């Protein structure tokens, strides 16, 4: 019995010192509404939770379309899709704005080229804002163009790259920009990215749409736009792509 009493007495003493100086009803600071919806999580953090939209399950391109509605020539094997260089980008049929996106990618095991020419692809949120995909394992390039950069804008906090031929993950939280009716920016797009579980972009504001040359700028667009995956000529693969609208 004593074994129980001692910790209980200590706990009461701690509680008393915690609430010291405050009197009143603790219930007044309890919020019971709204009740968050129940979401069945995946078996692991990489598996889609029950409320996610599966964009690619390894079997087909049903959720995707080629550039200008062209037939997709990328290949599917072993539950992964692979860029067919020169065949063009692919985009989701559905548009998305604020979202949580999980995507896995792999650069070719056989290393060819260097800098931007090694395992280059990209995840274009809303078809405009590129989160860079690149083999950045022992591969020097400009910092705002390496893997996990917001291309030509935001340098990742660290380089969390795995080696060529290894599967890597991005977990992205993206807040779309807001525009006023006259097209002016009300609020910039914001992004948080975990690369292989490591924080690399921490709620940072984007400067505008991705530009290869010159300063990025915003051009007003709708609240939901297709997600696009880049064909940069390299045989980069993707798998297990799911998204949650926020
Ligand atoms: Mg790219």
XYZ file of N, CA, C and O in Angstrom, residues 11 15 73 110 113 129 146 150 182 190:
40
model
N 2.704 13.359 -6.466
C 1.984 13.897 -7.619
C 1.077 15.046 -7.191
O 1.016 16.075 -7.858
N 1.226 18.947 -8.412
C 0.060 19.599 -8.990
C -0.230 20.901 -8.255
O -0.499 21.935 -8.864
N 4.128 8.511 -71.776
C 5.074 7.485 -72.239
C 6.013 7.013 -71.137
O 6.862 6.145 -71.381
N 23.013 4.013 -61.736
C 24.217 4.235 -62.542
C 24.359 5.747 -62.730
O 23.523 6.394 -63.365
N 26.647 11.987 -65.707
C 26.567 13.440 -65.685
C 26.937 14.018 -64.338
O 27.333 13.297 -63.405
N 5.587 25.737 -58.841
C 6.549 25.952 -57.769
C 7.351 24.666 -57.601
O 6.837 23.675 -57.098
N 20.051 22.398 -55.586
C 20.289 21.008 -55.180
C 18.987 20.368 -54.712
O 17.948 21.033 -54.639
N 13.907 24.876 -53.170
C 12.863 25.437 -54.012
C 13.652 26.112 -55.117
O 14.358 27.100 -54.879
N -7.826 41.623 -58.178
C -7.070 42.327 -59.223
C -5.726 41.661 -59.498
O -4.906 42.201 -60.244
N 3.632 29.073 -49.077
C 4.558 28.664 -48.007
C 4.754 27.154 -48.082
O 3.848 26.403 -48.463
